[in-house]
């Protein structure tokens, strides 16, 4: 390998896919109140507009409770949130984010959390390379930490969890089974947590076809510890084996607004892929791909760019499929995995006709894109009209493991930006929870504002901010407001899985 090619390589954790079958289940469990002498770092989001619903975000303190079970018990009992009034059809919803340091104990952790939160609150859990909660980004994977985001949804909301486990592959996106999951919703919303070995792209393709006019999908890929084949995702009190994806669908008068902020900056011109083979880019504009790469590193990199490449490697950006015109923020950034001269191997399938542009990781560009996307989302909500803008309840933050202090040099930049989406009078009261992921799931740009849906993609080096919103001011009524078990095969398409 030539020295110039060697400097473009960077560490990567490729997304692997397996063959798995869907199994669906759903339970809802009530949030229970508790007290503890240990102060847990938490924030309360009080929703305005006359809505009495509240959401809470909290993070554990490993210095005082290093044991995993003690930590999750203290976290759940010390994070009060108004219990759902099941007699009025209310539902509890909670997300538990667990750092790698506690990964070995994930089955016991989720079982304990489920016991405490109760049967009327639906709980989704995931292992990350760090966690976000209580106004803090804990982005060091060696630190034992957990965070909890929990709250109450109105009776007019539909809540449905689903799981794809290690037996069969999902059906094609054209299957009627996906429409059965969508329950005739115009634009349903889904939060998805998956491990790196799940068939996540097939699942995302299917979820995008669930709604009458698409879907809004957000989430991320778990971060297993090196060499660990144990579970990293869970529903309620059960952790599921390697190769699983779990999710929750929100419908009725509750849904998501998703914002994706990039973390990289383009260098050099865009190129058309003229020959490709799987994940190998063989030719760009009729020339050997490695020759084009050498031209980029020789003629287009500034001294600052070269320093960034030597630190983090050169990256490839593929234009998102279906874009009529491509701007800087429309690329899906992927790692360069290696070379088979004249081909460049990247962490994604490449097709002839794709548009490619090389990128570098850049903190200044990442800050600017985050601020721009948050500003755009708030402006779009302002001009959308109250019937479609919704009332923000809480937000999930899914950030690439390469962001946080590793990119910005200090913690909480992304978190402080995500807080602004909730529009509360005091940002410290914004309920934001999440994790640092192996890959981020979301649209290109913004989706869900003004009921617009966009195709869902796997991202790298981004932050996905998914705001849970209450649209009860809208004229639409839910097609279903039950918390239920999803029949993933559908009622009239039982052969779809074959």
mmCIF file of N, CA and C in Angstrom, residues 104-195:
data_model
loop_
_atom_site.group_PDB
_atom_site.id
_atom_site.type_symbol
_atom_site.label_atom_id
_atom_site.label_comp_id
_atom_site.label_asym_id
_atom_site.label_seq_id
_atom_site.Cartn_x
_atom_site.Cartn_y
_atom_site.Cartn_z
ATOM 1 N N UNK A 104 -22.408 -6.507 30.032
ATOM 2 C CA UNK A 104 -22.518 -7.906 30.471
ATOM 3 C C UNK A 104 -23.743 -8.143 31.341
ATOM 4 N N UNK A 105 -24.248 -7.093 31.975
ATOM 5 C CA UNK A 105 -25.381 -7.239 32.896
ATOM 6 C C UNK A 105 -26.705 -6.804 32.283
ATOM 7 N N UNK A 106 -26.744 -6.596 30.952
ATOM 8 C CA UNK A 106 -27.941 -6.036 30.338
ATOM 9 C C UNK A 106 -29.197 -6.869 30.605
ATOM 10 N N UNK A 107 -29.160 -8.227 30.596
ATOM 11 C CA UNK A 107 -30.399 -8.967 30.884
ATOM 12 C C UNK A 107 -30.956 -8.657 32.276
ATOM 13 N N UNK A 108 -30.079 -8.603 33.280
ATOM 14 C CA UNK A 108 -30.533 -8.315 34.637
ATOM 15 C C UNK A 108 -30.939 -6.850 34.786
ATOM 16 N N UNK A 109 -30.254 -5.969 34.070
ATOM 17 C CA UNK A 109 -30.576 -4.536 34.149
ATOM 18 C C UNK A 109 -31.986 -4.278 33.648
ATOM 19 N N UNK A 110 -32.326 -4.803 32.462
ATOM 20 C CA UNK A 110 -33.650 -4.509 31.901
ATOM 21 C C UNK A 110 -34.754 -5.216 32.680
ATOM 22 N N UNK A 111 -34.453 -6.373 33.228
ATOM 23 C CA UNK A 111 -35.453 -7.063 34.052
ATOM 24 C C UNK A 111 -35.780 -6.237 35.297
ATOM 25 N N UNK A 112 -34.736 -5.701 35.916
ATOM 26 C CA UNK A 112 -34.942 -4.870 37.107
ATOM 27 C C UNK A 112 -35.692 -3.586 36.749
ATOM 28 N N UNK A 113 -35.295 -2.941 35.663
ATOM 29 C CA UNK A 113 -35.961 -1.697 35.249
ATOM 30 C C UNK A 113 -37.433 -1.946 34.936
ATOM 31 N N UNK A 114 -37.715 -3.039 34.266
ATOM 32 C CA UNK A 114 -39.095 -3.363 33.907
ATOM 33 C C UNK A 114 -39.949 -3.593 35.154
ATOM 34 N N UNK A 115 -39.383 -4.261 36.135
ATOM 35 C CA UNK A 115 -40.102 -4.501 37.400
ATOM 36 C C UNK A 115 -40.470 -3.187 38.066
ATOM 37 N N UNK A 116 -39.519 -2.264 38.098
ATOM 38 C CA UNK A 116 -39.749 -0.997 38.804
ATOM 39 C C UNK A 116 -40.708 -0.099 38.028
ATOM 40 N N UNK A 117 -40.516 0.006 36.717
ATOM 41 C CA UNK A 117 -41.356 0.899 35.922
ATOM 42 C C UNK A 117 -42.785 0.373 35.796
ATOM 43 N N UNK A 118 -42.953 -0.929 35.806
ATOM 44 C CA UNK A 118 -44.280 -1.508 35.854
ATOM 45 C C UNK A 118 -44.847 -1.881 34.497
ATOM 46 N N UNK A 119 -45.991 -2.516 34.525
ATOM 47 C CA UNK A 119 -46.581 -3.106 33.342
ATOM 48 C C UNK A 119 -47.256 -2.113 32.406
ATOM 49 N N UNK A 120 -47.473 -0.907 32.817
ATOM 50 C CA UNK A 120 -48.166 0.055 31.974
ATOM 51 C C UNK A 120 -47.228 1.025 31.273
ATOM 52 N N UNK A 121 -45.934 0.745 31.358
ATOM 53 C CA UNK A 121 -44.944 1.551 30.638
ATOM 54 C C UNK A 121 -44.158 0.652 29.698
ATOM 55 N N UNK A 122 -44.115 1.007 28.442
ATOM 56 C CA UNK A 122 -43.309 0.294 27.457
ATOM 57 C C UNK A 122 -41.866 0.767 27.572
ATOM 58 N N UNK A 123 -40.938 -0.185 27.658
ATOM 59 C CA UNK A 123 -39.521 0.128 27.860
ATOM 60 C C UNK A 123 -38.688 -0.437 26.721
ATOM 61 N N UNK A 124 -37.907 0.416 26.062
ATOM 62 C CA UNK A 124 -36.907 -0.005 25.081
ATOM 63 C C UNK A 124 -35.531 0.333 25.614
ATOM 64 N N UNK A 125 -34.585 -0.610 25.454
ATOM 65 C CA UNK A 125 -33.236 -0.409 25.992
ATOM 66 C C UNK A 125 -32.197 -0.737 24.931
ATOM 67 N N UNK A 126 -31.016 -0.088 25.049
ATOM 68 C CA UNK A 126 -29.935 -0.306 24.095
ATOM 69 C C UNK A 126 -28.597 -0.014 24.765
ATOM 70 N N UNK A 127 -27.560 -0.736 24.346
ATOM 71 C CA UNK A 127 -26.190 -0.515 24.828
ATOM 72 C C UNK A 127 -25.483 0.435 23.867
ATOM 73 N N UNK A 128 -24.860 1.486 24.397
ATOM 74 C CA UNK A 128 -24.161 2.456 23.565
ATOM 75 C C UNK A 128 -22.717 2.632 23.976
ATOM 76 N N UNK A 129 -21.993 3.373 23.145
ATOM 77 C CA UNK A 129 -20.610 3.702 23.472
ATOM 78 C C UNK A 129 -20.512 4.845 24.455
ATOM 79 N N UNK A 130 -21.631 5.272 24.983
ATOM 80 C CA UNK A 130 -21.783 6.341 25.957
ATOM 81 C C UNK A 130 -23.265 6.656 26.017
ATOM 82 N N UNK A 131 -23.694 7.424 27.003
ATOM 83 C CA UNK A 131 -25.118 7.715 27.158
ATOM 84 C C UNK A 131 -25.335 9.208 27.360
ATOM 85 N N UNK A 132 -26.573 9.633 27.120
ATOM 86 C CA UNK A 132 -26.968 11.028 27.265
ATOM 87 C C UNK A 132 -28.198 11.089 28.154
ATOM 88 N N UNK A 133 -28.184 11.972 29.143
ATOM 89 C CA UNK A 133 -29.344 12.118 30.016
ATOM 90 C C UNK A 133 -29.049 13.067 31.153
ATOM 91 N N UNK A 134 -30.103 13.611 31.750
ATOM 92 C CA UNK A 134 -29.916 14.499 32.883
ATOM 93 C C UNK A 134 -29.081 15.718 32.568
ATOM 94 N N UNK A 135 -29.085 16.162 31.304
ATOM 95 C CA UNK A 135 -28.288 17.320 30.922
ATOM 96 C C UNK A 135 -26.815 17.039 30.774
ATOM 97 N N UNK A 136 -26.443 15.758 30.585
ATOM 98 C CA UNK A 136 -25.026 15.379 30.520
ATOM 99 C C UNK A 136 -24.806 14.409 29.356
ATOM 100 N N UNK A 137 -23.705 14.616 28.610
ATOM 101 C CA UNK A 137 -23.212 13.608 27.670
ATOM 102 C C UNK A 137 -22.079 12.841 28.346
ATOM 103 N N UNK A 138 -22.293 11.564 28.626
ATOM 104 C CA UNK A 138 -21.245 10.706 29.171
ATOM 105 C C UNK A 138 -20.715 9.872 28.004
ATOM 106 N N UNK A 139 -19.666 10.392 27.337
ATOM 107 C CA UNK A 139 -19.225 9.787 26.075
ATOM 108 C C UNK A 139 -17.988 8.912 26.207
ATOM 109 N N UNK A 140 -17.572 8.617 27.423
ATOM 110 C CA UNK A 140 -16.424 7.736 27.646
ATOM 111 C C UNK A 140 -16.931 6.309 27.836
ATOM 112 N N UNK A 141 -16.640 5.389 26.895
ATOM 113 C CA UNK A 141 -17.168 4.030 26.999
ATOM 114 C C UNK A 141 -16.632 3.241 28.181
ATOM 115 N N UNK A 142 -15.550 3.714 28.805
ATOM 116 C CA UNK A 142 -14.999 3.000 29.954
ATOM 117 C C UNK A 142 -15.695 3.372 31.257
ATOM 118 N N UNK A 143 -16.560 4.383 31.206
ATOM 119 C CA UNK A 143 -17.269 4.830 32.408
ATOM 120 C C UNK A 143 -18.600 4.094 32.514
ATOM 121 N N UNK A 144 -18.875 3.445 33.635
ATOM 122 C CA UNK A 144 -20.179 2.789 33.799
ATOM 123 C C UNK A 144 -21.272 3.830 34.000
ATOM 124 N N UNK A 145 -22.229 3.853 33.088
ATOM 125 C CA UNK A 145 -23.285 4.876 33.171
ATOM 126 C C UNK A 145 -24.563 4.348 32.538
ATOM 127 N N UNK A 146 -25.676 4.866 33.015
ATOM 128 C CA UNK A 146 -26.988 4.583 32.441
ATOM 129 C C UNK A 146 -27.787 5.864 32.452
ATOM 130 N N UNK A 147 -28.666 6.018 31.456
ATOM 131 C CA UNK A 147 -29.587 7.144 31.473
ATOM 132 C C UNK A 147 -30.987 6.650 31.153
ATOM 133 N N UNK A 148 -31.966 7.413 31.628
ATOM 134 C CA UNK A 148 -33.370 7.042 31.468
ATOM 135 C C UNK A 148 -34.143 8.249 30.961
ATOM 136 N N UNK A 149 -34.947 8.033 29.930
ATOM 137 C CA UNK A 149 -35.882 9.040 29.431
ATOM 138 C C UNK A 149 -37.276 8.437 29.533
ATOM 139 N N UNK A 150 -38.180 9.080 30.285
ATOM 140 C CA UNK A 150 -39.483 8.466 30.516
ATOM 141 C C UNK A 150 -40.567 9.533 30.593
ATOM 142 N N UNK A 151 -41.779 9.117 30.264
ATOM 143 C CA UNK A 151 -42.885 10.041 30.297
ATOM 144 C C UNK A 151 -44.211 9.354 30.030
ATOM 145 N N UNK A 152 -45.256 10.163 29.868
ATOM 146 C CA UNK A 152 -46.617 9.676 29.692
ATOM 147 C C UNK A 152 -47.163 10.188 28.363
ATOM 148 N N UNK A 153 -47.815 9.294 27.628
ATOM 149 C CA UNK A 153 -48.458 9.662 26.373
ATOM 150 C C UNK A 153 -49.969 9.701 26.559
ATOM 151 N N UNK A 154 -50.649 10.562 25.812
ATOM 152 C CA UNK A 154 -52.097 10.700 25.985
ATOM 153 C C UNK A 154 -52.865 9.488 25.461
ATOM 154 N N UNK A 155 -54.123 9.399 25.831
ATOM 155 C CA UNK A 155 -54.968 8.287 25.400
ATOM 156 C C UNK A 155 -55.157 8.252 23.897
ATOM 157 N N UNK A 156 -54.961 9.384 23.244
ATOM 158 C CA UNK A 156 -55.133 9.466 21.801
ATOM 159 C C UNK A 156 -53.919 8.963 21.027
ATOM 160 N N UNK A 157 -52.893 8.496 21.737
ATOM 161 C CA UNK A 157 -51.684 8.003 21.089
ATOM 162 C C UNK A 157 -51.732 6.496 20.916
ATOM 163 N N UNK A 158 -51.190 6.022 19.821
ATOM 164 C CA UNK A 158 -51.000 4.596 19.610
ATOM 165 C C UNK A 158 -49.552 4.228 19.857
ATOM 166 N N UNK A 159 -49.304 3.160 20.608
ATOM 167 C CA UNK A 159 -47.950 2.707 20.923
ATOM 168 C C UNK A 159 -47.847 1.225 20.604
ATOM 169 N N UNK A 160 -46.858 0.862 19.791
ATOM 170 C CA UNK A 160 -46.709 -0.534 19.390
ATOM 171 C C UNK A 160 -45.230 -0.876 19.258
ATOM 172 N N UNK A 161 -44.786 -1.892 19.979
ATOM 173 C CA UNK A 161 -43.387 -2.301 19.845
ATOM 174 C C UNK A 161 -43.286 -3.515 18.941
ATOM 175 N N UNK A 162 -42.110 -3.669 18.343
ATOM 176 C CA UNK A 162 -41.873 -4.795 17.444
ATOM 177 C C UNK A 162 -40.429 -5.244 17.577
ATOM 178 N N UNK A 163 -40.151 -6.445 17.109
ATOM 179 C CA UNK A 163 -38.813 -7.003 17.208
ATOM 180 C C UNK A 163 -38.559 -7.941 16.034
ATOM 181 N N UNK A 164 -37.390 -7.832 15.454
ATOM 182 C CA UNK A 164 -36.948 -8.778 14.440
ATOM 183 C C UNK A 164 -35.825 -9.606 15.050
ATOM 184 N N UNK A 165 -36.069 -10.899 15.234
ATOM 185 C CA UNK A 165 -35.103 -11.762 15.893
ATOM 186 C C UNK A 165 -34.388 -12.672 14.917
ATOM 187 N N UNK A 166 -33.509 -13.534 15.445
ATOM 188 C CA UNK A 166 -32.581 -14.309 14.604
ATOM 189 C C UNK A 166 -33.174 -15.604 14.052
ATOM 190 N N UNK A 167 -34.177 -15.525 13.189
ATOM 191 C CA UNK A 167 -34.719 -16.722 12.555
ATOM 192 C C UNK A 167 -34.876 -16.573 11.047
ATOM 193 N N UNK A 168 -35.533 -15.542 10.615
ATOM 194 C CA UNK A 168 -35.798 -15.341 9.196
ATOM 195 C C UNK A 168 -35.536 -13.884 8.825
ATOM 196 N N UNK A 169 -35.365 -13.659 7.535
ATOM 197 C CA UNK A 169 -35.177 -12.290 7.058
ATOM 198 C C UNK A 169 -36.518 -11.572 6.971
ATOM 199 N N UNK A 170 -36.519 -10.253 7.091
ATOM 200 C CA UNK A 170 -37.759 -9.498 6.915
ATOM 201 C C UNK A 170 -38.291 -9.658 5.496
ATOM 202 N N UNK A 171 -39.574 -9.410 5.293
ATOM 203 C CA UNK A 171 -40.120 -9.494 3.943
ATOM 204 C C UNK A 171 -39.654 -8.319 3.099
ATOM 205 N N UNK A 172 -39.838 -8.390 1.784
ATOM 206 C CA UNK A 172 -39.462 -7.237 0.946
ATOM 207 C C UNK A 172 -40.321 -6.026 1.267
ATOM 208 N N UNK A 173 -39.807 -4.858 0.945
ATOM 209 C CA UNK A 173 -40.523 -3.621 1.257
ATOM 210 C C UNK A 173 -41.884 -3.560 0.577
ATOM 211 N N UNK A 174 -42.043 -4.303 -0.521
ATOM 212 C CA UNK A 174 -43.311 -4.297 -1.253
ATOM 213 C C UNK A 174 -44.389 -5.162 -0.595
ATOM 214 N N UNK A 175 -44.039 -5.908 0.435
ATOM 215 C CA UNK A 175 -44.997 -6.816 1.080
ATOM 216 C C UNK A 175 -46.112 -6.053 1.788
ATOM 217 N N UNK A 176 -47.321 -6.618 1.746
ATOM 218 C CA UNK A 176 -48.450 -6.027 2.456
ATOM 219 C C UNK A 176 -48.279 -6.125 3.971
ATOM 220 N N UNK A 177 -47.343 -6.970 4.412
ATOM 221 C CA UNK A 177 -47.109 -7.095 5.853
ATOM 222 C C UNK A 177 -46.703 -5.758 6.460
ATOM 223 N N UNK A 178 -45.918 -4.979 5.723
ATOM 224 C CA UNK A 178 -45.497 -3.685 6.246
ATOM 225 C C UNK A 178 -46.678 -2.726 6.351
ATOM 226 N N UNK A 179 -47.586 -2.775 5.381
ATOM 227 C CA UNK A 179 -48.775 -1.931 5.456
ATOM 228 C C UNK A 179 -49.615 -2.283 6.677
ATOM 229 N N UNK A 180 -49.620 -3.582 7.054
ATOM 230 C CA UNK A 180 -50.362 -3.990 8.249
ATOM 231 C C UNK A 180 -49.774 -3.341 9.490
ATOM 232 N N UNK A 181 -48.448 -3.201 9.518
ATOM 233 C CA UNK A 181 -47.807 -2.548 10.657
ATOM 234 C C UNK A 181 -48.196 -1.069 10.691
ATOM 235 N N UNK A 182 -48.290 -0.440 9.516
ATOM 236 C CA UNK A 182 -48.611 0.976 9.451
ATOM 237 C C UNK A 182 -50.024 1.315 9.881
ATOM 238 N N UNK A 183 -50.933 0.302 9.876
ATOM 239 C CA UNK A 183 -52.311 0.491 10.366
ATOM 240 C C UNK A 183 -53.011 1.679 9.698
ATOM 241 N N UNK A 184 -52.749 1.837 8.384
ATOM 242 C CA UNK A 184 -53.425 2.877 7.606
ATOM 243 C C UNK A 184 -53.123 4.301 8.076
ATOM 244 N N UNK A 185 -52.053 4.478 8.829
ATOM 245 C CA UNK A 185 -51.647 5.821 9.226
ATOM 246 C C UNK A 185 -51.084 6.564 8.021
ATOM 247 N N UNK A 186 -51.275 7.874 7.990
ATOM 248 C CA UNK A 186 -50.740 8.682 6.905
ATOM 249 C C UNK A 186 -49.220 8.656 6.939
ATOM 250 N N UNK A 187 -48.642 9.121 8.049
ATOM 251 C CA UNK A 187 -47.186 9.115 8.219
ATOM 252 C C UNK A 187 -46.878 8.628 9.629
ATOM 253 N N UNK A 188 -46.795 7.300 9.848
ATOM 254 C CA UNK A 188 -46.459 6.799 11.186
ATOM 255 C C UNK A 188 -45.003 7.093 11.537
ATOM 256 N N UNK A 189 -44.672 6.955 12.815
ATOM 257 C CA UNK A 189 -43.315 7.223 13.296
ATOM 258 C C UNK A 189 -42.763 6.000 14.000
ATOM 259 N N UNK A 190 -41.455 5.774 13.851
ATOM 260 C CA UNK A 190 -40.814 4.608 14.464
ATOM 261 C C UNK A 190 -39.458 4.993 15.047
ATOM 262 N N UNK A 191 -39.188 4.484 16.254
ATOM 263 C CA UNK A 191 -37.867 4.574 16.874
ATOM 264 C C UNK A 191 -37.291 3.171 16.875
ATOM 265 N N UNK A 192 -36.081 3.011 16.329
ATOM 266 C CA UNK A 192 -35.490 1.687 16.128
ATOM 267 C C UNK A 192 -34.111 1.630 16.764
ATOM 268 N N UNK A 193 -33.877 0.590 17.556
ATOM 269 C CA UNK A 193 -32.548 0.268 18.072
ATOM 270 C C UNK A 193 -32.181 -1.114 17.527
ATOM 271 N N UNK A 194 -30.995 -1.247 16.950
ATOM 272 C CA UNK A 194 -30.585 -2.517 16.352
ATOM 273 C C UNK A 194 -29.136 -2.794 16.676
ATOM 274 N N UNK A 195 -28.762 -4.077 16.698
ATOM 275 C CA UNK A 195 -27.344 -4.372 16.868
ATOM 276 C C UNK A 195 -26.698 -4.480 15.489
#
